[in-house]
Amino acid sequence: MAISNVSSPLTVMAQRLTAMRSQFDDLQRQLATGKHAETYAELGRDASLTIGFRAKQAAISGYQETIRDVGLRLDMMQSALTRLDAIALEAKGAITAHPFDLTNGKQTTAQQSTRERLEEMASLLNSNIHGRYLFAGMGTDRPPVLDIDTIFYGDGIRDGLQQVVSERRSADLGADGLGRLTLTAAGTSVTVAEAVAAMPFGFDVVGATTTSSAVSITGPVGATNAVTVDFTGLPVAGESVRLTLNLPDATSKDLVLTATTDTPPGENAFTIGATAAATAANFNTALDTAIKASAVSDLAAASSYAAAEDFFDNNPPQRVDGPPFDSATAYVAAPGPNDTVIWYAGEDGATADRETALARIDDNVTVKYGARANETALRWAFQHMAVFAVEEFSIADANAEARYEALAERVRPALDDPSGVKSPRSVGTDLAFVQQALEAAEERNAAGDVMITDMINDIEGIDQEEVAMRMVALQTRLEASYQVTAILSRLTLTNYL
Amino acid sequence: MGLFGALNVAVSGLRINQQGLEVVSGNIANSETPGYTRKTLGQFETAIGGQIIGVRRTEVGRELDALLQRQIRSEGASSGYFDVRKDYLARLDQSLGIPGGANALDTLYNNFTTALQALTTSPDSPSVRTNVINEASFFASRLNTLSGDIQAMRTEAEVRLASATDEVNALLVEIERLTNVVIAQSYLGNPEASLLDQRDRNIDQLSKLLDVQVVNNDGADLKIFTNSGVALFDKTAVTLTFDQRSLVTATNHYSTDPNARGVGTIMISSGVGEVDLLSANYIRSGEIAAYVELRDRTLVDAQAQLDEIAHNLALALGTTETAGTAAAAGAQTGYALDIAALGQPGDSVTLNYTENGTAKTVTFIRVDDPTVLPLSNDATANPDDMVIGVDYSGGAAAAANWLVANHGLSGITIAQPGGAGTTTLQFLDDGAAATTDVSGVAASVAETGFSSGNSAAPVFVDGASNAVYSGALDGHTQKLGFAARIAVNTNLAANPAHLVKYAAATEAGDPTRPMFLFDRLTQDTRHFTFASSISASSGAYGGTVSSFIQEVAAYTGQIADMAAREKEGQDIVMASLEARYSETSGVDIDEEMTRLIMLQNSYAANARVISVAQEMLDQLLNM
């Protein structure tokens, strides 16, 4: 049966009642849900506003989560850095306090405690949160620092620090123990020169001076930096010749030989002979002794630190081209990755250290908070302590104490860099700025979130009082309409016939 | 005039009272019948030579305001139109989800970007990576579902059109039958009012389906036209046909060309041949117009907007822009680029230059199907660029040769420094004349894998078989219906590490790719085509992918809101018209009751006359 679109009068009335009734239901829903719209259409023109606000809100909550995550990481990094700094200072104190006493036959207690501290440093550098390693650059999926045993002694296939140090020492000292120098006496002159030109190993001759007018010095000249000490006459007792040598760790050593009339001349002295030629011969002998003595102490210690630099600052580590090592003149041109253990297993690319971890904390603010265990600030103390701890001595070795002293002398300043550039503090400072930025962004975001929530509530939310009032008003109208409808429907002539 | 005369008059009075009662009872019984018009019985006296000899009835008449009826019919068509529109748009709006609800399109998108944001902070975390993939899948499948909903609604509109066409035919046949009866009766006198009522009801119903004009409505014979002038009924009813398609998908569209048409159309057979009623907007209102509008415009727009979202999402994450290198030839300077890098149809090269100080942009797009050439400037969403399609069906070398000879840009030279057949092209200005100046050339290439070393990644692909989405313009364009096919690359789902590893040796904690993906969605400004056949905001839209999605959700809400308001307004118009109609044509019980009393009194009076006449006759006879 076809339904006409022209309705009967009753349906018009019924329509109005249903409309009111559904309005009432809608108000009831609003009161229950606290929202005046269930679809974008009901929001009308405000829809685009709230959608925009919601997107912003979602972004803010994302940023806040990031700030929480990164904040946690930074806290952990800061506490690790603080402890790293403290460990270096503790180690410095321990190294100062203890005398040369090989308590276990090959190492001092200071060395043994340094080794313990290294273990702690390694574990701090391997700090991780939920498996994310904080000091591994972008290689956050693996611990950046190997265990100390492997670093020191290798893993059976690849060599460790000890082997690298020992090879380097051979190369620096040379077979004759002269620190890769040559000493030639000819008539009245003695010439000191580097054995091979521009070689990375052994002493470097920097220059020589004298207080005596009977001694003339030429050089350094030539590729081998030859310095010739020529006795033109006889020096007076007390006059001296000073030879300055550079060591592989960029420190220098002065050898001062004083003329004396004593025979034997004693340490760092030479006997004035009858002739200039005899004096030159005595000088040659004294110089030979002095160089050899310096080689086993200062050069050996410096060699160890140079070896540490080779080992810790290169990936893969540099190795002396040998065997034989004591006559080696260069590094291995292309060290293979399987020759030496690589102490730092984290990522080591061209990206700047801080830029290895980024976090967007605001629409326009990106913070950089990455760190690598092998950046100078974190490596410096570790590397020096490692050299100190890896060295072994023998009671039988007469030069052991001198070498130990030379080692300790070098490790102490490295553990407390006053400029801070080579201390974990410098990383801590960088990260503190990031933490400040995080705090500022967090506050800004929180304020923005509150504002946006308010705005969304203003648009989508309801005013409870208003809705309640409207419900009451509508209820009155609805009841009145029901009554009137009822009265009207009774009010027909039919009832009165 | 004697006693018998009085008796006869009284009897005719009784008869007419009975007939009046019949009409009143009919009115009362039908007081609630929709479309029933109040009937009245006319009467007049019969007299001979000035002498009243009785009363006679006239035909039963209808109380009808013809103008009002016409108005109701035309508004009825609008009502039908707005009803349907409101229903469908409300459904579309609802499918977008509750604002801020877990399933709302913008919420899902926000979840995706938030997950990516978390990935920039923790690129190494497997759970964060998996979360990105999950959120991407949710968003993609939401787009798929929405697309499915839209196409289901189009299919439904197609089905409704078929049934509406059947209904129109049935109504026209019925109108023809009734008209024939009415015409036959009109030869004998006035036709029966109830037949006219019935015919009117059929026309009313017809007017709800499509907008009609009725000529000579009051007469026995009438003609029905659409407002656009197509005759639907003139003596005989026409037959409409609808070639319904069982399934409507995003690629099926209406076209005036029967071969290209993928949906059904309403054909009318007339003497001069068949006319496609949808070809020139012949049906302007009513439910049919609403279904056509939904099927061919509104829902197609909605699909196009989703496609645009999917298109830009895939391209934003998956294309790498490579700038050309500076190049010069003599005094001419510009940039060089290897166009063999355009690996997929849809990949493009953008040339920016100034000519007499005016900035110009030309986009060269790789096309593998030469039948779509030449491309219109609307092929890209950028409203200010000129588009040149380059045929790659013969390979990059042939394309390069073609471009050198046929680019047709004044003041620009495209040169092959390596000679004909080489693909590295120089895009150069006019040198010493200095009217043009090339400011940049960049290739935009869709990534096909994850480890190319580029930050862009094909996170979203076309369909389950991981086909690369490059926005190809070949055939019916890859964008068409992409929202229904967009999916997360299964290679990525199988190995979420690809979200971070842009090359074989990329570190797990490298934030480069996550940062790039996140920025592409939230910061990168892109051009969008905003498909809308009813809004002023139609056309090009510039913004981030995020803001475009917001815009689409808001727009859908707004058109649904608009449709709801229009319907509300129309309801009010209809209600007031109906109220007036029921006043003039409806049955008022009180009035009928009063008439009943009058009839009763009159009947009693007439009966009294008869009984008095009887008594008088008796007295006469008993004398």
PDB file of N, CA and C in Angstrom, chain B residues 80-81 84 88 155-173 202 204-212 232 238-244 265-267 277-278 283 285-293 295:
ATOM      1  N   GLY B  80      12.355  14.350   0.128  1.00  0.00           N
ATOM      2  CA  GLY B  80      12.940  13.054  -0.210  1.00  0.00           C
ATOM      3  C   GLY B  80      14.429  13.182  -0.412  1.00  0.00           C
ATOM      4  N   TYR B  81      14.812  14.248  -1.118  1.00  0.00           N
ATOM      5  CA  TYR B  81      16.218  14.491  -1.411  1.00  0.00           C
ATOM      6  C   TYR B  81      17.010  14.675  -0.128  1.00  0.00           C
ATOM      7  N   VAL B  84      17.338  11.457   2.244  1.00  0.00           N
ATOM      8  CA  VAL B  84      18.332  10.475   1.815  1.00  0.00           C
ATOM      9  C   VAL B  84      19.736  11.003   2.080  1.00  0.00           C
ATOM     10  N   TYR B  88      22.616   9.281   4.575  1.00  0.00           N
ATOM     11  CA  TYR B  88      23.901   8.750   4.107  1.00  0.00           C
ATOM     12  C   TYR B  88      25.073   9.523   4.688  1.00  0.00           C
ATOM     13  N   THR B 155      27.235   1.261  -3.536  1.00  0.00           N
ATOM     14  CA  THR B 155      26.538   0.087  -4.061  1.00  0.00           C
ATOM     15  C   THR B 155      25.078   0.113  -3.626  1.00  0.00           C
ATOM     16  N   GLU B 156      24.867   0.503  -2.361  1.00  0.00           N
ATOM     17  CA  GLU B 156      23.519   0.570  -1.842  1.00  0.00           C
ATOM     18  C   GLU B 156      22.707   1.619  -2.604  1.00  0.00           C
ATOM     19  N   ALA B 157      23.344   2.760  -2.877  1.00  0.00           N
ATOM     20  CA  ALA B 157      22.662   3.808  -3.642  1.00  0.00           C
ATOM     21  C   ALA B 157      22.275   3.273  -5.021  1.00  0.00           C
ATOM     22  N   GLU B 158      23.149   2.453  -5.582  1.00  0.00           N
ATOM     23  CA  GLU B 158      22.881   1.840  -6.890  1.00  0.00           C
ATOM     24  C   GLU B 158      21.641   0.940  -6.792  1.00  0.00           C
ATOM     25  N   VAL B 159      21.594   0.122  -5.728  1.00  0.00           N
ATOM     26  CA  VAL B 159      20.447  -0.773  -5.526  1.00  0.00           C
ATOM     27  C   VAL B 159      19.173   0.045  -5.334  1.00  0.00           C
ATOM     28  N   ARG B 160      19.288   1.110  -4.525  1.00  0.00           N
ATOM     29  CA  ARG B 160      18.123   1.954  -4.279  1.00  0.00           C
ATOM     30  C   ARG B 160      17.642   2.620  -5.571  1.00  0.00           C
ATOM     31  N   LEU B 161      18.586   3.002  -6.403  1.00  0.00           N
ATOM     32  CA  LEU B 161      18.209   3.621  -7.675  1.00  0.00           C
ATOM     33  C   LEU B 161      17.411   2.636  -8.518  1.00  0.00           C
ATOM     34  N   ALA B 162      17.871   1.374  -8.488  1.00  0.00           N
ATOM     35  CA  ALA B 162      17.170   0.350  -9.257  1.00  0.00           C
ATOM     36  C   ALA B 162      15.744   0.201  -8.737  1.00  0.00           C
ATOM     37  N   SER B 163      15.611   0.125  -7.397  1.00  0.00           N
ATOM     38  CA  SER B 163      14.256  -0.083  -6.874  1.00  0.00           C
ATOM     39  C   SER B 163      13.411   1.170  -7.058  1.00  0.00           C
ATOM     40  N   ALA B 164      14.068   2.355  -6.956  1.00  0.00           N
ATOM     41  CA  ALA B 164      13.317   3.592  -7.171  1.00  0.00           C
ATOM     42  C   ALA B 164      12.817   3.661  -8.615  1.00  0.00           C
ATOM     43  N   THR B 165      13.637   3.215  -9.557  1.00  0.00           N
ATOM     44  CA  THR B 165      13.215   3.214 -10.958  1.00  0.00           C
ATOM     45  C   THR B 165      12.013   2.283 -11.148  1.00  0.00           C
ATOM     46  N   ASP B 166      12.098   1.112 -10.527  1.00  0.00           N
ATOM     47  CA  ASP B 166      10.957   0.174 -10.593  1.00  0.00           C
ATOM     48  C   ASP B 166       9.707   0.820 -10.032  1.00  0.00           C
ATOM     49  N   GLU B 167       9.893   1.519  -8.918  1.00  0.00           N
ATOM     50  CA  GLU B 167       8.765   2.133  -8.251  1.00  0.00           C
ATOM     51  C   GLU B 167       8.134   3.210  -9.141  1.00  0.00           C
ATOM     52  N   VAL B 168       8.998   4.008  -9.763  1.00  0.00           N
ATOM     53  CA  VAL B 168       8.498   5.048 -10.680  1.00  0.00           C
ATOM     54  C   VAL B 168       7.666   4.393 -11.783  1.00  0.00           C
ATOM     55  N   ASN B 169       8.201   3.317 -12.342  1.00  0.00           N
ATOM     56  CA  ASN B 169       7.473   2.627 -13.413  1.00  0.00           C
ATOM     57  C   ASN B 169       6.115   2.126 -12.937  1.00  0.00           C
ATOM     58  N   ALA B 170       6.112   1.499 -11.739  1.00  0.00           N
ATOM     59  CA  ALA B 170       4.858   0.962 -11.203  1.00  0.00           C
ATOM     60  C   ALA B 170       3.850   2.072 -10.984  1.00  0.00           C
ATOM     61  N   LEU B 171       4.327   3.206 -10.427  1.00  0.00           N
ATOM     62  CA  LEU B 171       3.438   4.330 -10.166  1.00  0.00           C
ATOM     63  C   LEU B 171       2.865   4.891 -11.458  1.00  0.00           C
ATOM     64  N   LEU B 172       3.733   5.023 -12.468  1.00  0.00           N
ATOM     65  CA  LEU B 172       3.276   5.572 -13.745  1.00  0.00           C
ATOM     66  C   LEU B 172       2.217   4.665 -14.372  1.00  0.00           C
ATOM     67  N   VAL B 173       2.435   3.365 -14.256  1.00  0.00           N
ATOM     68  CA  VAL B 173       1.455   2.416 -14.810  1.00  0.00           C
ATOM     69  C   VAL B 173       0.119   2.561 -14.095  1.00  0.00           C
ATOM     70  N   ASN B 202      -0.814   8.534  -5.781  1.00  0.00           N
ATOM     71  CA  ASN B 202       0.264   7.991  -6.604  1.00  0.00           C
ATOM     72  C   ASN B 202       1.214   9.077  -7.092  1.00  0.00           C
ATOM     73  N   ASP B 204       1.660  11.979  -5.601  1.00  0.00           N
ATOM     74  CA  ASP B 204       2.416  12.430  -4.428  1.00  0.00           C
ATOM     75  C   ASP B 204       3.642  11.568  -4.219  1.00  0.00           C
ATOM     76  N   GLN B 205       3.382  10.277  -4.328  1.00  0.00           N
ATOM     77  CA  GLN B 205       4.482   9.343  -4.090  1.00  0.00           C
ATOM     78  C   GLN B 205       5.560   9.473  -5.145  1.00  0.00           C
ATOM     79  N   LEU B 206       5.130   9.679  -6.351  1.00  0.00           N
ATOM     80  CA  LEU B 206       6.077   9.867  -7.452  1.00  0.00           C
ATOM     81  C   LEU B 206       6.928  11.107  -7.190  1.00  0.00           C
ATOM     82  N   SER B 207       6.260  12.154  -6.661  1.00  0.00           N
ATOM     83  CA  SER B 207       6.985  13.412  -6.456  1.00  0.00           C
ATOM     84  C   SER B 207       8.044  13.274  -5.363  1.00  0.00           C
ATOM     85  N   LYS B 208       7.885  12.276  -4.536  1.00  0.00           N
ATOM     86  CA  LYS B 208       8.917  12.058  -3.526  1.00  0.00           C
ATOM     87  C   LYS B 208      10.177  11.459  -4.158  1.00  0.00           C
ATOM     88  N   LEU B 209       9.975  10.712  -5.219  1.00  0.00           N
ATOM     89  CA  LEU B 209      11.110  10.051  -5.871  1.00  0.00           C
ATOM     90  C   LEU B 209      11.853  10.986  -6.798  1.00  0.00           C
ATOM     91  N   LEU B 210      11.086  11.798  -7.523  1.00  0.00           N
ATOM     92  CA  LEU B 210      11.743  12.747  -8.399  1.00  0.00           C
ATOM     93  C   LEU B 210      10.846  13.967  -8.563  1.00  0.00           C
ATOM     94  N   ASP B 211      11.434  15.076  -8.949  1.00  0.00           N
ATOM     95  CA  ASP B 211      10.668  16.305  -9.027  1.00  0.00           C
ATOM     96  C   ASP B 211       9.793  16.280 -10.273  1.00  0.00           C
ATOM     97  N   VAL B 212       8.449  16.420 -10.077  1.00  0.00           N
ATOM     98  CA  VAL B 212       7.543  16.359 -11.233  1.00  0.00           C
ATOM     99  C   VAL B 212       6.662  17.590 -11.263  1.00  0.00           C
ATOM    100  N   LEU B 232       6.828  12.240 -18.529  1.00  0.00           N
ATOM    101  CA  LEU B 232       6.779  10.919 -17.921  1.00  0.00           C
ATOM    102  C   LEU B 232       5.447  10.248 -18.218  1.00  0.00           C
ATOM    103  N   VAL B 238       5.641   6.450 -19.721  1.00  0.00           N
ATOM    104  CA  VAL B 238       6.918   6.002 -20.297  1.00  0.00           C
ATOM    105  C   VAL B 238       7.471   4.910 -19.385  1.00  0.00           C
ATOM    106  N   THR B 239       8.462   4.200 -19.896  1.00  0.00           N
ATOM    107  CA  THR B 239       9.137   3.197 -19.066  1.00  0.00           C
ATOM    108  C   THR B 239      10.578   3.605 -18.879  1.00  0.00           C
ATOM    109  N   LEU B 240      10.978   3.661 -17.610  1.00  0.00           N
ATOM    110  CA  LEU B 240      12.378   3.954 -17.315  1.00  0.00           C
ATOM    111  C   LEU B 240      13.111   2.637 -17.130  1.00  0.00           C
ATOM    112  N   THR B 241      14.364   2.596 -17.571  1.00  0.00           N
ATOM    113  CA  THR B 241      15.155   1.391 -17.324  1.00  0.00           C
ATOM    114  C   THR B 241      16.413   1.776 -16.573  1.00  0.00           C
ATOM    115  N   PHE B 242      16.882   0.860 -15.778  1.00  0.00           N
ATOM    116  CA  PHE B 242      18.108   1.109 -15.009  1.00  0.00           C
ATOM    117  C   PHE B 242      18.988  -0.125 -15.113  1.00  0.00           C
ATOM    118  N   ASP B 243      20.178   0.051 -15.701  1.00  0.00           N
ATOM    119  CA  ASP B 243      21.074  -1.100 -15.847  1.00  0.00           C
ATOM    120  C   ASP B 243      21.953  -1.213 -14.607  1.00  0.00           C
ATOM    121  N   GLN B 244      21.386  -1.875 -13.607  1.00  0.00           N
ATOM    122  CA  GLN B 244      22.070  -1.931 -12.313  1.00  0.00           C
ATOM    123  C   GLN B 244      23.358  -2.749 -12.378  1.00  0.00           C
ATOM    124  N   THR B 265      22.651   3.650 -15.115  1.00  0.00           N
ATOM    125  CA  THR B 265      22.049   4.944 -15.355  1.00  0.00           C
ATOM    126  C   THR B 265      20.580   4.738 -15.716  1.00  0.00           C
ATOM    127  N   ILE B 266      19.787   5.798 -15.573  1.00  0.00           N
ATOM    128  CA  ILE B 266      18.364   5.700 -15.868  1.00  0.00           C
ATOM    129  C   ILE B 266      18.133   6.139 -17.299  1.00  0.00           C
ATOM    130  N   MET B 267      17.580   5.230 -18.116  1.00  0.00           N
ATOM    131  CA  MET B 267      17.332   5.538 -19.520  1.00  0.00           C
ATOM    132  C   MET B 267      15.823   5.651 -19.709  1.00  0.00           C
ATOM    133  N   LEU B 277      18.920   9.887 -18.599  1.00  0.00           N
ATOM    134  CA  LEU B 277      18.382  10.949 -17.744  1.00  0.00           C
ATOM    135  C   LEU B 277      19.432  11.559 -16.822  1.00  0.00           C
ATOM    136  N   LEU B 278      20.547  10.830 -16.615  1.00  0.00           N
ATOM    137  CA  LEU B 278      21.565  11.356 -15.705  1.00  0.00           C
ATOM    138  C   LEU B 278      22.609  12.172 -16.448  1.00  0.00           C
ATOM    139  N   ILE B 283      17.062  14.944 -13.699  1.00  0.00           N
ATOM    140  CA  ILE B 283      16.341  14.735 -12.443  1.00  0.00           C
ATOM    141  C   ILE B 283      17.014  15.598 -11.399  1.00  0.00           C
ATOM    142  N   SER B 285      15.645  16.731  -8.258  1.00  0.00           N
ATOM    143  CA  SER B 285      15.347  16.627  -6.834  1.00  0.00           C
ATOM    144  C   SER B 285      14.696  15.274  -6.572  1.00  0.00           C
ATOM    145  N   GLY B 286      14.303  15.071  -5.348  1.00  0.00           N
ATOM    146  CA  GLY B 286      13.704  13.800  -4.986  1.00  0.00           C
ATOM    147  C   GLY B 286      14.761  12.782  -4.609  1.00  0.00           C
ATOM    148  N   GLU B 287      14.270  11.626  -4.159  1.00  0.00           N
ATOM    149  CA  GLU B 287      15.194  10.596  -3.677  1.00  0.00           C
ATOM    150  C   GLU B 287      16.156  10.154  -4.754  1.00  0.00           C
ATOM    151  N   ILE B 288      15.643  10.032  -5.989  1.00  0.00           N
ATOM    152  CA  ILE B 288      16.522   9.560  -7.071  1.00  0.00           C
ATOM    153  C   ILE B 288      17.688  10.520  -7.255  1.00  0.00           C
ATOM    154  N   ALA B 289      17.385  11.826  -7.267  1.00  0.00           N
ATOM    155  CA  ALA B 289      18.454  12.808  -7.420  1.00  0.00           C
ATOM    156  C   ALA B 289      19.452  12.682  -6.277  1.00  0.00           C
ATOM    157  N   ALA B 290      18.923  12.444  -5.069  1.00  0.00           N
ATOM    158  CA  ALA B 290      19.820  12.323  -3.913  1.00  0.00           C
ATOM    159  C   ALA B 290      20.741  11.115  -4.068  1.00  0.00           C
ATOM    160  N   TYR B 291      20.172   9.981  -4.492  1.00  0.00           N
ATOM    161  CA  TYR B 291      21.005   8.778  -4.660  1.00  0.00           C
ATOM    162  C   TYR B 291      22.055   8.996  -5.741  1.00  0.00           C
ATOM    163  N   VAL B 292      21.655   9.648  -6.819  1.00  0.00           N
ATOM    164  CA  VAL B 292      22.617   9.900  -7.895  1.00  0.00           C
ATOM    165  C   VAL B 292      23.723  10.815  -7.398  1.00  0.00           C
ATOM    166  N   GLU B 293      23.310  11.857  -6.695  1.00  0.00           N
ATOM    167  CA  GLU B 293      24.279  12.807  -6.161  1.00  0.00           C
ATOM    168  C   GLU B 293      25.279  12.115  -5.234  1.00  0.00           C
ATOM    169  N   ARG B 295      25.957   8.823  -5.106  1.00  0.00           N
ATOM    170  CA  ARG B 295      26.734   7.792  -5.795  1.00  0.00           C
ATOM    171  C   ARG B 295      27.811   8.409  -6.680  1.00  0.00           C
TER     172      ARG B 295
END
